[in-house]
mmCIF file of C-alpha atoms in Angstrom:
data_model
loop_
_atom_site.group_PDB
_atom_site.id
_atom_site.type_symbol
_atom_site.label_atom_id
_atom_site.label_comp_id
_atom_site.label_asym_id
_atom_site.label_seq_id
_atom_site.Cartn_x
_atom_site.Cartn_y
_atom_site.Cartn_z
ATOM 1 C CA UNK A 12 18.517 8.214 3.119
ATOM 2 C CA UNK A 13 17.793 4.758 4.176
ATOM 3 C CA UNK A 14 14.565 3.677 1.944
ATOM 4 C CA UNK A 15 12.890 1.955 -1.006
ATOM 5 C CA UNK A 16 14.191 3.390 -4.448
ATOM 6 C CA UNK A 17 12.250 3.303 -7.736
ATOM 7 C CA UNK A 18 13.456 3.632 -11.466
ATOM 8 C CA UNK A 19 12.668 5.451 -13.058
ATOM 9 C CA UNK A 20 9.798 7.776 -12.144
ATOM 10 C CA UNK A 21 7.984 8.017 -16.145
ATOM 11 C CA UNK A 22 8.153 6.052 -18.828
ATOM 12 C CA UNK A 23 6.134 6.276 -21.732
ATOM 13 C CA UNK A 24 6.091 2.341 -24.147
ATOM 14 C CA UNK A 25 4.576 1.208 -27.053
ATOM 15 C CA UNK A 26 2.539 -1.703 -27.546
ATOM 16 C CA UNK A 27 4.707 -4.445 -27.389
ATOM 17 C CA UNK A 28 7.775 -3.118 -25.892
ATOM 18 C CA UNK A 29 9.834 -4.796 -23.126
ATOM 19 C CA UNK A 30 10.962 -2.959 -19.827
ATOM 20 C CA UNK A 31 12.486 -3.663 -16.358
ATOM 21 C CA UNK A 32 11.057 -1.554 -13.630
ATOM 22 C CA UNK A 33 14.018 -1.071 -10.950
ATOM 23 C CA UNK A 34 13.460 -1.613 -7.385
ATOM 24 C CA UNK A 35 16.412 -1.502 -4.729
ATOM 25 C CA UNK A 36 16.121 -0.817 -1.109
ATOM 26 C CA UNK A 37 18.682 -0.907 1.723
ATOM 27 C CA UNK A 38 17.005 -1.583 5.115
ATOM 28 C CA UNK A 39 17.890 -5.370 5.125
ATOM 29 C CA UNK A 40 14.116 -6.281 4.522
ATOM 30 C CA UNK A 41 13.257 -9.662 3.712
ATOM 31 C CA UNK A 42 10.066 -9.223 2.229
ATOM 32 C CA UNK A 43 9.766 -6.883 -1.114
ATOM 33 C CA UNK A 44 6.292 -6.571 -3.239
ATOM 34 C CA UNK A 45 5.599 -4.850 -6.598
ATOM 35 C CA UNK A 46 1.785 -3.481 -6.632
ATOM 36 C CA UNK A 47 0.459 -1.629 -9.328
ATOM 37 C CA UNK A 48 -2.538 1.283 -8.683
ATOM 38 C CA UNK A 49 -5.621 2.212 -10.616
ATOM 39 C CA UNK A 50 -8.152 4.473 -9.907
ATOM 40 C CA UNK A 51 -11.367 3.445 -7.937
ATOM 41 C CA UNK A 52 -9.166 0.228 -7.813
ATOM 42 C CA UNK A 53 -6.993 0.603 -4.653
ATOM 43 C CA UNK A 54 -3.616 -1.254 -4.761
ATOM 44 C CA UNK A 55 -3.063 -4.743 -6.301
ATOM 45 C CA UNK A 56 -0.698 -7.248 -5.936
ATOM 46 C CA UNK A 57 1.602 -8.110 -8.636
ATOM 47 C CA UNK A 58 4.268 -10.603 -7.153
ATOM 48 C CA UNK A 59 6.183 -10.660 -3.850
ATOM 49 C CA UNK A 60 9.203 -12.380 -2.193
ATOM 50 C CA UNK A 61 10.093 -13.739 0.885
ATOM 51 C CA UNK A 62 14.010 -13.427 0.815
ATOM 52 C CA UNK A 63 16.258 -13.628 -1.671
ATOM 53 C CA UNK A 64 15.683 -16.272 -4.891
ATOM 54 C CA UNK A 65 12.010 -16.827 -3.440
ATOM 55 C CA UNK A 66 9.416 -15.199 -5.388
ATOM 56 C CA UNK A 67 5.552 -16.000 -6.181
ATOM 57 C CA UNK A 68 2.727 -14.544 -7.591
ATOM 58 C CA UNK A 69 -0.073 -12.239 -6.686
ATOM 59 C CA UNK A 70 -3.595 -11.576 -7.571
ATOM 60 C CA UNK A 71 -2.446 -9.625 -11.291
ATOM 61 C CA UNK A 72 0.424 -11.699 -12.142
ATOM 62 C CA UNK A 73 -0.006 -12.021 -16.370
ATOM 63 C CA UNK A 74 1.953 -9.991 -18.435
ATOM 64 C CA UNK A 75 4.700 -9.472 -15.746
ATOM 65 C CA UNK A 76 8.223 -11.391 -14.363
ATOM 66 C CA UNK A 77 9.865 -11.259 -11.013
ATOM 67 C CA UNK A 78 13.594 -12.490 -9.721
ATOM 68 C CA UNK A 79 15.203 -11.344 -6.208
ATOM 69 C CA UNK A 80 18.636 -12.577 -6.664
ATOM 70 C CA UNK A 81 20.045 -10.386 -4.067
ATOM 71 C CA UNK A 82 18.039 -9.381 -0.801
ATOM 72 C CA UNK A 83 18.088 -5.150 -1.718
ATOM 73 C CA UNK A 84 16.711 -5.756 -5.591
ATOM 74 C CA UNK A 85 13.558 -6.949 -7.078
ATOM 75 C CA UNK A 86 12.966 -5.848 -10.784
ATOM 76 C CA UNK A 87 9.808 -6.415 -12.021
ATOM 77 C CA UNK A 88 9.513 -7.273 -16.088
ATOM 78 C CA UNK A 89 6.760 -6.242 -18.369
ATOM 79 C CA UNK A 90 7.531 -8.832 -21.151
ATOM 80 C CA UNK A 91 4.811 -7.433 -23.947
ATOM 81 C CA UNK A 92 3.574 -3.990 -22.938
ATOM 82 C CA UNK A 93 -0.407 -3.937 -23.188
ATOM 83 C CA UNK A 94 -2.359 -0.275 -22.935
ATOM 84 C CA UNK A 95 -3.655 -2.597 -20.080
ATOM 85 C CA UNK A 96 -0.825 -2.431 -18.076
ATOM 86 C CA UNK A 97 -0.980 1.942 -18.254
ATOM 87 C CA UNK A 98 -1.051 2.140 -14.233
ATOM 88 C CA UNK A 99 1.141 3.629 -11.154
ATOM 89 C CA UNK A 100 3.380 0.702 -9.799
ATOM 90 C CA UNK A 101 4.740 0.458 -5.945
ATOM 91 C CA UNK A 102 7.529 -1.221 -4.807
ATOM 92 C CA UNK A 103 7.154 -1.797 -0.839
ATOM 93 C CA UNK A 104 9.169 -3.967 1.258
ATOM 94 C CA UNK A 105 9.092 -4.878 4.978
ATOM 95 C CA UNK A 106 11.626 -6.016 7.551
ATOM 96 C CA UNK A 107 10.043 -9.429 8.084
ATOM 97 C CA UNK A 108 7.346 -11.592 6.022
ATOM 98 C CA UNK A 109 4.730 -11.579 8.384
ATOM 99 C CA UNK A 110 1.727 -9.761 9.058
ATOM 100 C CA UNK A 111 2.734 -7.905 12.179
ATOM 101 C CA UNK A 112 4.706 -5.412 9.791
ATOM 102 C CA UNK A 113 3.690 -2.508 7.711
ATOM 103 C CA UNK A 114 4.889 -1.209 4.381
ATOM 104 C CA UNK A 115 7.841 1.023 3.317
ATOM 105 C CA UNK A 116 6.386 2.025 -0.500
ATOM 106 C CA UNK A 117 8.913 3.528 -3.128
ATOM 107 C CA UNK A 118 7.844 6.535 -4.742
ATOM 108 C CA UNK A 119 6.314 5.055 -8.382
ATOM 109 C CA UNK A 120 6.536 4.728 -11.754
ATOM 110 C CA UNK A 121 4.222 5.919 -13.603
ATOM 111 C CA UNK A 122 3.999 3.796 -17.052
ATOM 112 C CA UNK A 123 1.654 5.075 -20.103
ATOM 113 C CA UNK A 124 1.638 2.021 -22.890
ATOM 114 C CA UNK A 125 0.432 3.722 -25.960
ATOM 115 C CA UNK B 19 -10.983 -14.865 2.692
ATOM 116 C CA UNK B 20 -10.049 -11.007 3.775
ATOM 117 C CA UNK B 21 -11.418 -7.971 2.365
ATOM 118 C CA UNK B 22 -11.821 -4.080 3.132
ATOM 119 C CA UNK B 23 -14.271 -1.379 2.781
ATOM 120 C CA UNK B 24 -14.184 2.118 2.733
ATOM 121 C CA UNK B 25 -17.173 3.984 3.134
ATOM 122 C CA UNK B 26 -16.392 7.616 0.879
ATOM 123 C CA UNK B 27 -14.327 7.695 -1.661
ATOM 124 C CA UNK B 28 -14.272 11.278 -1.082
ATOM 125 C CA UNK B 29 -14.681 12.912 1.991
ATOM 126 C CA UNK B 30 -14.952 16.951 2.859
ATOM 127 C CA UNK B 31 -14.072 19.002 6.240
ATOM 128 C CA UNK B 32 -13.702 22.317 6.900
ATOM 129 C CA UNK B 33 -10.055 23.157 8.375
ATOM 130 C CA UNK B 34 -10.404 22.879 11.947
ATOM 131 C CA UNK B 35 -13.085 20.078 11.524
ATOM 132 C CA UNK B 36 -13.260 16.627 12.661
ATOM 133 C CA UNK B 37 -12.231 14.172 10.360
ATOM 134 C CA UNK B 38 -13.410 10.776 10.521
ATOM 135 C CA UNK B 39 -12.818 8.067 7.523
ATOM 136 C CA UNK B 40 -14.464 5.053 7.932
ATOM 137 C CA UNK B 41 -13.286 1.552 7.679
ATOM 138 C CA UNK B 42 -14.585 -1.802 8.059
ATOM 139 C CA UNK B 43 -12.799 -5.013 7.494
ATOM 140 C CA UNK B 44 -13.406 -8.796 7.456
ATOM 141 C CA UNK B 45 -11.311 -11.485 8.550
ATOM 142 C CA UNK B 46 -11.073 -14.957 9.244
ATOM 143 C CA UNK B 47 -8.623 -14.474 11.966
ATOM 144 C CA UNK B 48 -7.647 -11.810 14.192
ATOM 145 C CA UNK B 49 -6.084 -9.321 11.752
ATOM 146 C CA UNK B 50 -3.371 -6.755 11.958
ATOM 147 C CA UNK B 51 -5.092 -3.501 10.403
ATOM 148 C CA UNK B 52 -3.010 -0.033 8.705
ATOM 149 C CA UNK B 53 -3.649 3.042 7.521
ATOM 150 C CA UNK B 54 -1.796 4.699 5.291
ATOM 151 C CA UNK B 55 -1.244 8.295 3.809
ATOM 152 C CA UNK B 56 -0.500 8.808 0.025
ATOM 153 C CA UNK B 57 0.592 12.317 -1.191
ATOM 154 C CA UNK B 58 0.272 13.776 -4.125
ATOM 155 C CA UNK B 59 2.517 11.979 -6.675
ATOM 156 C CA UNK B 60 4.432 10.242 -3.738
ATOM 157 C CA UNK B 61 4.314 6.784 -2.222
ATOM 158 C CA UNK B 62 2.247 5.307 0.719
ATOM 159 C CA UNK B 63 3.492 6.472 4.053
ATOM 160 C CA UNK B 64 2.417 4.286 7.125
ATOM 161 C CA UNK B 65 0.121 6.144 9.378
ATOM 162 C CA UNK B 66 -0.411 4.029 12.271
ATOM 163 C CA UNK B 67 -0.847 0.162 12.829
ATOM 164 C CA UNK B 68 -2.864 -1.824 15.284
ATOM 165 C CA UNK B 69 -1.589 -5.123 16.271
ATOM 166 C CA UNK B 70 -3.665 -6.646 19.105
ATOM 167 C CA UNK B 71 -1.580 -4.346 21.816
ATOM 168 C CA UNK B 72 -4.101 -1.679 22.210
ATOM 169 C CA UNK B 73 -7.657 -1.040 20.779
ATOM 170 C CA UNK B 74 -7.039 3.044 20.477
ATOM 171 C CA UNK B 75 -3.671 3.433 18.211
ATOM 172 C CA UNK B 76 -2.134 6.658 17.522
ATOM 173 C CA UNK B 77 -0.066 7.793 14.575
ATOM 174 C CA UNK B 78 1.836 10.366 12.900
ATOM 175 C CA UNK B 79 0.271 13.916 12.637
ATOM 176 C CA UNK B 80 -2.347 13.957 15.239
ATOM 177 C CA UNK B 81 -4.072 10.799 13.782
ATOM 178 C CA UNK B 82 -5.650 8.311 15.706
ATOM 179 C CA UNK B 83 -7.754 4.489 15.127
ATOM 180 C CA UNK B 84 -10.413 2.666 17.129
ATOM 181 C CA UNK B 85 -10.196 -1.084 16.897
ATOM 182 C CA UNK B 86 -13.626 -2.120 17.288
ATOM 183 C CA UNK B 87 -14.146 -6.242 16.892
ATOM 184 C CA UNK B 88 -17.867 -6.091 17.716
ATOM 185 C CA UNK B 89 -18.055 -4.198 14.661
ATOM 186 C CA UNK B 90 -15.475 -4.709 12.728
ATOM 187 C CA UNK B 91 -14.018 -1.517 12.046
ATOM 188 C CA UNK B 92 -11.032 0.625 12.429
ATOM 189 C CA UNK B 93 -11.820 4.556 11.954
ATOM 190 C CA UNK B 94 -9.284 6.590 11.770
ATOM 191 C CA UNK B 95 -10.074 10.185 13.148
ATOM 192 C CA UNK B 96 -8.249 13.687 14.067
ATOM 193 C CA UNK B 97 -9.614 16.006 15.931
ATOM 194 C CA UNK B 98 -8.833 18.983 13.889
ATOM 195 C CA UNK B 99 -7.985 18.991 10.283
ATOM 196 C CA UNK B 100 -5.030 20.768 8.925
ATOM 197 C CA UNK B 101 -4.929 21.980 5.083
ATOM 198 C CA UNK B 102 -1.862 19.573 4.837
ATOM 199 C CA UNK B 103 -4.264 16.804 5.452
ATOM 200 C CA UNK B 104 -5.202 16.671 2.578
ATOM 201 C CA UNK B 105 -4.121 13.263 0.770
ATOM 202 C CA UNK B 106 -5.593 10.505 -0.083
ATOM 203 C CA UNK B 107 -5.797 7.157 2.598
ATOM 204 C CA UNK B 108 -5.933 4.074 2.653
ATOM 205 C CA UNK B 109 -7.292 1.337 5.498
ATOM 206 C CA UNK B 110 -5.398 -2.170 5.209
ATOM 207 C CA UNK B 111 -5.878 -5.766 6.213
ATOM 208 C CA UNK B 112 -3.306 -8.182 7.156
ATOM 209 C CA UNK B 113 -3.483 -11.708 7.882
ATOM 210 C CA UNK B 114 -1.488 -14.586 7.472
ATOM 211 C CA UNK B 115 -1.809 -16.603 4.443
ATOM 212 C CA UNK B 116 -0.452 -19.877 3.969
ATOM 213 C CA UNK B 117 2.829 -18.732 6.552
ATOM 214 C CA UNK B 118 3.571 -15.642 4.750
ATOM 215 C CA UNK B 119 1.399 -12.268 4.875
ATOM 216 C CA UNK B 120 -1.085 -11.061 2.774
ATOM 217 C CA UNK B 121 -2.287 -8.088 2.555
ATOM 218 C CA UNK B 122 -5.472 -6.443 1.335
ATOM 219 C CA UNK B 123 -6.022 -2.788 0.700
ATOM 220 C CA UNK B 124 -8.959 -0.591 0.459
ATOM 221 C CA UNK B 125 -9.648 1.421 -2.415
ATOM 222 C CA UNK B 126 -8.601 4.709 -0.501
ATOM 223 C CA UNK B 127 -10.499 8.056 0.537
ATOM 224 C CA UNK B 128 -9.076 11.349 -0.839
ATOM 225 C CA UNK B 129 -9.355 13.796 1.845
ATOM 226 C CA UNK B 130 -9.929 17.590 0.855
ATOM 227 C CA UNK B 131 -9.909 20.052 3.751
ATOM 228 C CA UNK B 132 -11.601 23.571 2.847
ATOM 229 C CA UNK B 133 -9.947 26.617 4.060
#
């Protein structure tokens, strides 16, 4: 089924720890975004890209790296896992970069950093 | 500057009830507003969408939105709730921003329908 794939669903790091959260979708979208989700917080932005080897930064980018070297993957990188960064994190692309579009959303990882 | 408010962060209806979750929004330009459904343990799921075609949108599963510019708001309503309403949603801005979009989401309304 044509969509937005996340890996993996749990994971469960110590303070410290590196990890790559996977992100691969295969509509042909141009834009992808990572987002992470805390209660009473809504969804924030982590970093997004416009097409492939374009990337920039959102409104929580510490603690967290971004490449889109190919236009169906965008990995996001927690570089020094922080009990701060214990959240629910989206992938979502859309078929152009412009406001006109909504959403597709993966289905989440859930990260505990202990 | 863009933001967006959600009045309830937890709303109640009987099944069979009107629902009606409130959403205001402010923009410097004309925005492009969503709502969106989130599931229990699942992603967002796109709802409906208004983009400047038609005040009165309609989505998936019987849900509708009101653009209202006068006062800046974008309800989304159903006439008569279903127990598999129940979910949590989220109202969301989105404007352009320096040629690319940017988007600004609500901090969501979880939705329980009572049998």
């Amino acid at each position: 089924n044509a969509g937005v794939t996340q890996t993996p669903k749990f994971q469960v790091l110590k303070t410290g720890q590196s990890m790559t959260l996977q992100c691969a979708q295969d509509m042909n979208h141009e834009y992808m975004s990572w987002y992470r989700q805390d209660p009473g917080m809504g969804l924030r932005l982590i970093h997004y890209s416009v097409g492939a080897g374009i990337t920039d930064q959102g409104e929580v980018p510490n603690g967290y790296n971004v490449s889109r070297s190919t236009t169906e993957d965008f990995p996001l990188r927690l570089l020094s896992a922080a009990p701060s960064q214990t959240s629910v994190y989206f992938c979502a692309s859309s078929y152009k970069a412009s406001w006109a579009y909504g959403y597709t959303f993966g289905s989440g990882t859930r990260l505990t950093v202990v | 500057a863009q933001s967006v408010t959600q009045l309830g962060s937890h709303v109640s209806v009987s099944e069979g009830a009107l629902v009606l979750l409130r959403c205001n929004y402010s923009s410097s330009v004309p925005p492009y507003l969503f709502w969106y459904v989130q599931y229990p343990n699942q992603g967002l799921q796109l709802l409906l969408k208004y983009t400047s075609a038609a005040t009165l949108v309609k989505g998936i599963n019987g849900f509708e939105a009101e653009f209202k510019k006068s006062e800046t708001s974008f309800h989304l309503t159903k006439p008569s709730a279903h127990m598999s309403d129940a979910a949590e949603y989220f109202c969301a801005v989105s404007a352009p921003s320096g040629g690319y979009q940017k988007v600004t989401f609500g901090i969501g309304t979880k939705l329980q329908v009572i049998p």
